[in-house]
Tab-separated table of C-alpha atoms and ligand atoms in Angstrom:
chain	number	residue	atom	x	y	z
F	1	UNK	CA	0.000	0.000	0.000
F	2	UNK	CA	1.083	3.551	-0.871
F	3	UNK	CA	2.189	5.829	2.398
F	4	UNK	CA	0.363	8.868	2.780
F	5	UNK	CA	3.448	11.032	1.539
F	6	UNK	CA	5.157	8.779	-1.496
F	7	UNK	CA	6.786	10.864	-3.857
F	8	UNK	CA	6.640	13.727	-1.913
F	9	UNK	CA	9.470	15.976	-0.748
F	10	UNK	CA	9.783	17.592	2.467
F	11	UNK	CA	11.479	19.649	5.049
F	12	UNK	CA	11.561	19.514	9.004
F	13	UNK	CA	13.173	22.237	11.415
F	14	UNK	CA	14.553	21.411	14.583
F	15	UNK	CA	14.790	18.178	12.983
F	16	UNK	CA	17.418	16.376	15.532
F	17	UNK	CA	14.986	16.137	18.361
F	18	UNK	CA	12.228	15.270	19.769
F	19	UNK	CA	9.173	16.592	17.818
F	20	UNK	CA	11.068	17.081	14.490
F	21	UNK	CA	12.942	14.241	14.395
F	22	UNK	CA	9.917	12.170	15.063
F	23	UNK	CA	7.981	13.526	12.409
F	24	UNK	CA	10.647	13.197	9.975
F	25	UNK	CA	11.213	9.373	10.520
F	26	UNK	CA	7.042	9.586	9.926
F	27	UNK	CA	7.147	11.301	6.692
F	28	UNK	CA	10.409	8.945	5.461
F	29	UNK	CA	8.065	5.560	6.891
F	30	UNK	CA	4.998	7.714	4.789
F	31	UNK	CA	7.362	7.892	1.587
F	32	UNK	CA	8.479	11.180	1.707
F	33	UNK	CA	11.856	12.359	0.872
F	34	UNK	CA	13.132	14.149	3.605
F	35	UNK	CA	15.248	17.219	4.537
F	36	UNK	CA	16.455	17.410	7.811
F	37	UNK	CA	17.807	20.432	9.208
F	38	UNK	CA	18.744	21.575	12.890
F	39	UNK	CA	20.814	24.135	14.294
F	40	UNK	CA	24.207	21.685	14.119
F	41	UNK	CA	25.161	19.235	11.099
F	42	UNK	CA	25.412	16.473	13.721
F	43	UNK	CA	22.229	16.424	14.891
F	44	UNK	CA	20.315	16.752	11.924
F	45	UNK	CA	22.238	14.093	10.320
F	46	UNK	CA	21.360	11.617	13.298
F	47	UNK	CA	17.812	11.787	12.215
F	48	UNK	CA	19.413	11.124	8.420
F	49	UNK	CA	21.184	7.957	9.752
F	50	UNK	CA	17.968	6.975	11.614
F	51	UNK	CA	15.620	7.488	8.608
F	52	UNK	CA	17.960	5.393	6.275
F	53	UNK	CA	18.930	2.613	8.272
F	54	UNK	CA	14.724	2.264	8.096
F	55	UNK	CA	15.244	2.556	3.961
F	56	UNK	CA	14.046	5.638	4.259
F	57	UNK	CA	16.133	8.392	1.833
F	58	UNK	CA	16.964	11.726	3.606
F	59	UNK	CA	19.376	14.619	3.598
F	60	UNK	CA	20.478	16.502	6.898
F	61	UNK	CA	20.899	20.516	6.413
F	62	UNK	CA	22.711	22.583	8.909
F	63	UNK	CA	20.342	25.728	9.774
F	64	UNK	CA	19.740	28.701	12.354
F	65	UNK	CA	16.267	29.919	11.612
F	66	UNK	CA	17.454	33.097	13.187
F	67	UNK	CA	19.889	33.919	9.805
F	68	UNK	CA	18.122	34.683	6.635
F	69	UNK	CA	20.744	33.784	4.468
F	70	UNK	CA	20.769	30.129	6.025
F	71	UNK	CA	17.481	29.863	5.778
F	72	UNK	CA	17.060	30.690	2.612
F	73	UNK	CA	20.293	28.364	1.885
F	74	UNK	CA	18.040	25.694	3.327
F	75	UNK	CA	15.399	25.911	1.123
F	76	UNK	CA	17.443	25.844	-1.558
F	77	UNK	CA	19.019	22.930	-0.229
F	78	UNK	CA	15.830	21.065	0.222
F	79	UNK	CA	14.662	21.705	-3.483
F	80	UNK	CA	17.785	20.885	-4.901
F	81	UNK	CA	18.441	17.169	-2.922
F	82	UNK	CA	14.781	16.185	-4.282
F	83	UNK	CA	13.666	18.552	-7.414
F	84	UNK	CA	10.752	20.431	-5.295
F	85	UNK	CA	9.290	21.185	-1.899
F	86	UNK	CA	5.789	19.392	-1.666
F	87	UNK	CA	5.783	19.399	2.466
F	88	UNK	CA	7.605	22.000	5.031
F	89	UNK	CA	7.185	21.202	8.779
F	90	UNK	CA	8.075	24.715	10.745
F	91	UNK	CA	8.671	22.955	13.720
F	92	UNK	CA	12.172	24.533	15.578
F	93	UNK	CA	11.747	25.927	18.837
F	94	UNK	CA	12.614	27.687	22.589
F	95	UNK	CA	11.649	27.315	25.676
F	96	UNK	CA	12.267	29.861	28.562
F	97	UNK	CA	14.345	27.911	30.506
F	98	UNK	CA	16.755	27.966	27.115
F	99	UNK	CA	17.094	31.759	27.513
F	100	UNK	CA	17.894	31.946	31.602
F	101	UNK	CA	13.776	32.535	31.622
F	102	UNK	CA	12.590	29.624	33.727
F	103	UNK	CA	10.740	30.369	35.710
F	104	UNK	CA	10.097	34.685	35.129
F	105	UNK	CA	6.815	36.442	35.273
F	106	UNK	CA	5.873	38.490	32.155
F	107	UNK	CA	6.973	41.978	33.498
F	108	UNK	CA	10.303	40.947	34.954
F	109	UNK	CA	11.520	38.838	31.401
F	110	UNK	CA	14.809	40.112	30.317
F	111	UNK	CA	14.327	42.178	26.914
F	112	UNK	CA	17.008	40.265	25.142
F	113	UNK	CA	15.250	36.867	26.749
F	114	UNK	CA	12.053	38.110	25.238
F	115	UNK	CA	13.723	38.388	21.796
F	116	UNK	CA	15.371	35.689	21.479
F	117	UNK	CA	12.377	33.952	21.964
F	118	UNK	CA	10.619	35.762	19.620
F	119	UNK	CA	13.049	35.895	16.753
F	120	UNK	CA	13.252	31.739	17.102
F	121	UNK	CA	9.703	30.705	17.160
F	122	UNK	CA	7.399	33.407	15.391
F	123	UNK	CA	10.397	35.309	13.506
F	124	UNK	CA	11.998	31.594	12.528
F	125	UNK	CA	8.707	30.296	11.093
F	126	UNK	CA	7.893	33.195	9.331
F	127	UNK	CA	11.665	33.375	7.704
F	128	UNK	CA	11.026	29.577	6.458
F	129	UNK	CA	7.330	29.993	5.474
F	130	UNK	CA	8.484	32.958	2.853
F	131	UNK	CA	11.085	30.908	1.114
F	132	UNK	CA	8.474	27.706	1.190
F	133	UNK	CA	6.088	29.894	-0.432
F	134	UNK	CA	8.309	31.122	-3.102
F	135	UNK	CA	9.042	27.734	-3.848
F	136	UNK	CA	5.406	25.975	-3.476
F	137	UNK	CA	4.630	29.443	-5.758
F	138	UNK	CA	6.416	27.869	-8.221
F	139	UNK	CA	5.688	24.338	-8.563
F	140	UNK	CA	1.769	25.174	-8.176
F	141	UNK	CA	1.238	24.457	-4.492
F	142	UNK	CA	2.306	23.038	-1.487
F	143	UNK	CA	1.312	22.055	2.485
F	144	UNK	CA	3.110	23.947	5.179
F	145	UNK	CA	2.327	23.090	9.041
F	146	UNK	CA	4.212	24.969	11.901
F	147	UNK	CA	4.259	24.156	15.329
F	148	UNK	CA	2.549	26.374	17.561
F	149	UNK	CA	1.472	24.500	21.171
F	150	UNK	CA	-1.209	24.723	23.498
F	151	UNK	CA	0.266	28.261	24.499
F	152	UNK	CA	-0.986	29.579	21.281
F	153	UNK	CA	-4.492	29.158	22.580
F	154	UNK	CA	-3.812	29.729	26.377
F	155	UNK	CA	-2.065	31.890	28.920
F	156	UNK	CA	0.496	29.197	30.807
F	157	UNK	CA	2.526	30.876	33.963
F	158	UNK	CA	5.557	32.141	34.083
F	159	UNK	CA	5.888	31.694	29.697
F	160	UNK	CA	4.841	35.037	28.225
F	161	UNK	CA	7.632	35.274	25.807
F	162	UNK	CA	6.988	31.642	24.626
F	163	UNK	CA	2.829	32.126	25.085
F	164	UNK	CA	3.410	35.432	22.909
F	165	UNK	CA	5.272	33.856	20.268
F	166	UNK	CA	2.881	30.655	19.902
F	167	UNK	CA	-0.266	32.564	19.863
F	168	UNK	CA	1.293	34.631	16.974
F	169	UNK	CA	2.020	31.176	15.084
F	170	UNK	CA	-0.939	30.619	15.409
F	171	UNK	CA	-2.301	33.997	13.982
F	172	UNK	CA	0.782	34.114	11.086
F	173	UNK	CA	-0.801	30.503	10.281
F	174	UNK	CA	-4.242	31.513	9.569
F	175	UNK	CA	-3.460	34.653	7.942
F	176	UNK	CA	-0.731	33.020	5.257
F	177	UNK	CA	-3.709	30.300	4.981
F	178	UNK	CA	-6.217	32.987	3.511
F	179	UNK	CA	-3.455	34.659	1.501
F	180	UNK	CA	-2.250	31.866	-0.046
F	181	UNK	CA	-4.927	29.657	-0.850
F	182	UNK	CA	-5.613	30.510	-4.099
F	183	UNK	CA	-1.738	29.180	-4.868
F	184	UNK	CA	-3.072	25.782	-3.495
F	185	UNK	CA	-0.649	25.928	-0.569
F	186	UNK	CA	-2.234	25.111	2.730
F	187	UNK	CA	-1.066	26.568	6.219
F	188	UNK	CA	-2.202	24.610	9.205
F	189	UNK	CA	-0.593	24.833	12.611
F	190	UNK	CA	-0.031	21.730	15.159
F	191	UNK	CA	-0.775	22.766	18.932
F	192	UNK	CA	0.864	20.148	21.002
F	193	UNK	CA	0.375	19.354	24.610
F	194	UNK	CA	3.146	18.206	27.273
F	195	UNK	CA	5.182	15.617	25.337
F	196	UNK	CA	8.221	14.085	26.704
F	197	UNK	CA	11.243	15.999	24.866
F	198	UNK	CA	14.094	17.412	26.137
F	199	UNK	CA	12.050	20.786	25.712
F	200	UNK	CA	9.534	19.442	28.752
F	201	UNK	CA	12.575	18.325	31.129
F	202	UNK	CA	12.497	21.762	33.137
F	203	UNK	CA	9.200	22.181	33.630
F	204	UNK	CA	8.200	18.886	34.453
F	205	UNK	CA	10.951	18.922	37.050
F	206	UNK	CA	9.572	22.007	38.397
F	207	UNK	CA	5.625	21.172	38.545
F	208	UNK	CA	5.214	18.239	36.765
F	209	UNK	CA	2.557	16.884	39.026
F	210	UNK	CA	0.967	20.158	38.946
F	211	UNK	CA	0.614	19.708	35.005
F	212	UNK	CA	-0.581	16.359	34.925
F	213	UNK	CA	-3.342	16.456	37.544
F	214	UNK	CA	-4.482	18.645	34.431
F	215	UNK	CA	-4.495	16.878	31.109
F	216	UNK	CA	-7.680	14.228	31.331
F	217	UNK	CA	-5.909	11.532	29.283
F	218	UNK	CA	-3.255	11.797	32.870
F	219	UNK	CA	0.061	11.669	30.765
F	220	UNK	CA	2.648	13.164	28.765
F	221	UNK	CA	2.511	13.152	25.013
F	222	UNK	CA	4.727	11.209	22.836
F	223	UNK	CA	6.364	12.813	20.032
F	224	UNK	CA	4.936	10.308	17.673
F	225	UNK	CA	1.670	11.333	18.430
F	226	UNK	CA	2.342	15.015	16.747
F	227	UNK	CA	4.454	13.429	14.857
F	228	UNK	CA	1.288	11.701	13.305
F	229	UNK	CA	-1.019	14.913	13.399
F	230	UNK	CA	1.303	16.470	11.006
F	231	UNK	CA	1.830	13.487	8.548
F	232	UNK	CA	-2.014	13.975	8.137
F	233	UNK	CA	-2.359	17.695	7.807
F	234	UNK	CA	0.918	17.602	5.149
F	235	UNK	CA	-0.971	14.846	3.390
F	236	UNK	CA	-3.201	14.860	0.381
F	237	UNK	CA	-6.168	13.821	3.103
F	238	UNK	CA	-6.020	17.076	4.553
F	239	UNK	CA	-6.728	18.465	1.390
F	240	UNK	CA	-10.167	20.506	2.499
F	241	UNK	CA	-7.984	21.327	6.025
F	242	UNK	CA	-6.164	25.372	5.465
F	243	UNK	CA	-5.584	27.752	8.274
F	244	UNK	CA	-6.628	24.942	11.119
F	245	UNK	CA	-4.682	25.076	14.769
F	246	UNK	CA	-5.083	21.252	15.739
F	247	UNK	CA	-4.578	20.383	19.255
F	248	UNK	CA	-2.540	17.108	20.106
F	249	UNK	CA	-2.775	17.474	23.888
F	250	UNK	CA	-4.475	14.926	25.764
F	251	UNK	CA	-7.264	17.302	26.345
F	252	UNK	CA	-5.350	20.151	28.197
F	253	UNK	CA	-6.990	23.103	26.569
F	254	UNK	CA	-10.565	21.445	26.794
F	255	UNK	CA	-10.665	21.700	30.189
S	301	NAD	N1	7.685	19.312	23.957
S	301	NAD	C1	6.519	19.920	24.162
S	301	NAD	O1	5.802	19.625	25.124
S	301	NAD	C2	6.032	20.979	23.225
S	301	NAD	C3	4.726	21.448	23.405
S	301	NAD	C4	4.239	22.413	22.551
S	301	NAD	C5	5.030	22.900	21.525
S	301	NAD	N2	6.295	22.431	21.380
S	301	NAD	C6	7.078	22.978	20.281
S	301	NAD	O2	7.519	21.905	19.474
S	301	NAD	C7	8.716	22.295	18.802
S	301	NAD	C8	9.743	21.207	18.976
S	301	NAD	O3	10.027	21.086	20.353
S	301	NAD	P1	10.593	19.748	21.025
S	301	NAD	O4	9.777	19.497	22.201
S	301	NAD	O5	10.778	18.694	19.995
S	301	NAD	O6	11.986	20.317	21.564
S	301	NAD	P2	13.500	19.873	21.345
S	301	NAD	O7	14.286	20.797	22.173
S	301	NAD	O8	13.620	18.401	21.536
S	301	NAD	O9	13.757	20.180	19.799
S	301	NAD	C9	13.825	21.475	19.293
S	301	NAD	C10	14.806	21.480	18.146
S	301	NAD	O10	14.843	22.800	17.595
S	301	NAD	C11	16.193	23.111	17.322
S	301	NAD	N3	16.411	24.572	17.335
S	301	NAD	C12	16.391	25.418	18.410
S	301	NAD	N4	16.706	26.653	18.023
S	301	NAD	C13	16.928	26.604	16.683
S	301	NAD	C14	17.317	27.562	15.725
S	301	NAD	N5	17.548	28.847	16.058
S	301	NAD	N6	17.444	27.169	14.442
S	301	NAD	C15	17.231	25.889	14.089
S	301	NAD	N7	16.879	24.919	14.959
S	301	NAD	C16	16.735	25.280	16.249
S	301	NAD	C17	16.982	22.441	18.423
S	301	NAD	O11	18.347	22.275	18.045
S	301	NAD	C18	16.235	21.132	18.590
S	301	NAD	O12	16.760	20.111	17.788
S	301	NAD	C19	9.097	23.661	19.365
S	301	NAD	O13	8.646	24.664	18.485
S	301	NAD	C20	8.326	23.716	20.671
S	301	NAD	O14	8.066	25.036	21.059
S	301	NAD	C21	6.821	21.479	22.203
């Protein structure tokens, strides 16, 4: 049986992790061709030697989404390892405790902690999302999902930076959805919940029993399980599904 991706090409950020490189080895097992990229060669290419020791065909990219030029160097990349960009997965990320934040309140947040944050996960998705579009532009359309999380539809403590940032993913998704629609490229965002990634460590250290008496399915999330979400919402099944924030969460933000 055909996989819900064969023939496609694609591109993951923060690729040599948790979420991303999840959702890569799903798109490879789905018969995509896969670019990996992460901040560092050697992580990126981790997920490579992971995805083709499952005979899955993949190329790692190095890649800051901060730097234009490397981003747009990465989309080049991308195109030119498989001919085209069918799938983009705008998936890198920070956390506060990555920018000495762990822990802050809104007001007190360091201004260069606040911008780092926000030049990573809105500035970063936007950055990849222009040269995806250029691309899709080109070959007649295209599926884009970024990562947002569940604090791009709530207010979690202690995150405004990072609860900032994902609510604007969430609002950059829907408007590039209406604009570019008519180019048959569809924008959808993935909301995930707690999942157990290196991301999660510090805060589930810090009031991890606090979080879970929360989510009604009572656990963390596995990275396969977004990883799964956004196989569907890159593939041709989602093709009705534009401008959609889909929670993966275990019911967090229904409560
Ligand atoms: N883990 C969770 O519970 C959770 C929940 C909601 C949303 N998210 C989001 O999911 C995404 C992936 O997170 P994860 O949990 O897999 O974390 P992770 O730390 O395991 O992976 C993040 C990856 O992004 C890469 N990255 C960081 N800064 C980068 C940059 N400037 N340029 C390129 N790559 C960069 C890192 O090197 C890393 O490989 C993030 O956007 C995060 O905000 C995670």
């Amino acid at each position: 049986m055909a996989g819900l991706l064969e023939g496609k090409s694609a591109l993951v950020t923060g690729g040599g992790s948790g979420i991303g490189r999840a959702t890569a080895l799903a798109f490879a097992r789905e018969g995509a061709w896969v670019a990996v990229a992460d901040l560092t060669l050697e992580r990126a290419q981790e997920t490579v030697g992971a995805i083709e020791a499952a005979g899955g065909q993949a190329v790692a990219i190095a890649c800051d989404v901060t730097e234009e030029e490397a981003v747009a160097a990465m989309v080049a990349a991308a195109v030119s390892a498989f001919g085209g960009l069918d799938c983009a997965f705008n998936n890198a990320g920070i956390a506060p405790f990555q920018v000495n934040a762990a822990g802050v309140k809104a007001a007190d947040l360091a201004p260069e902690a606040w911008q780092r944050i926000l030049d990573v996960n809105l500035t970063g998705v936007w950055r990849c999302l222009r040269h995806e579009v250029a691309q899709m532009r080109r070959q007649g359309g295209g599926a884009i999902v970024n990562t947002a999380s569940i604090a791009g539809l709530l207010g979690l403590p202690t995150a405004a930076a990072y609860v900032a940032s994902k609510h604007a993913v969430v609002g950059l998704t829907r408007a590039a959805a209406v604009d570019h629609a008519e180019e048959g490229i569809r924008v959808n965002a993935v909301c995930p919940g707690y999942i157990e990634t290196p991301m999660t460590e510090d805060s589930m250290r810090r009031r991890g029993e606090r979080i879970m008496a929360r989510v009604p399915l009572a656990r963390m999330g596995q990275a396969e399980e977004i990883a799964q979400a956004v196989t569907f919402l890159c593939s041709d099944r989602a093709s009705f599904v534009t401008g959609a924030a889909w929670t993966v969460d275990g019911g967090y933000a229904a409560v």
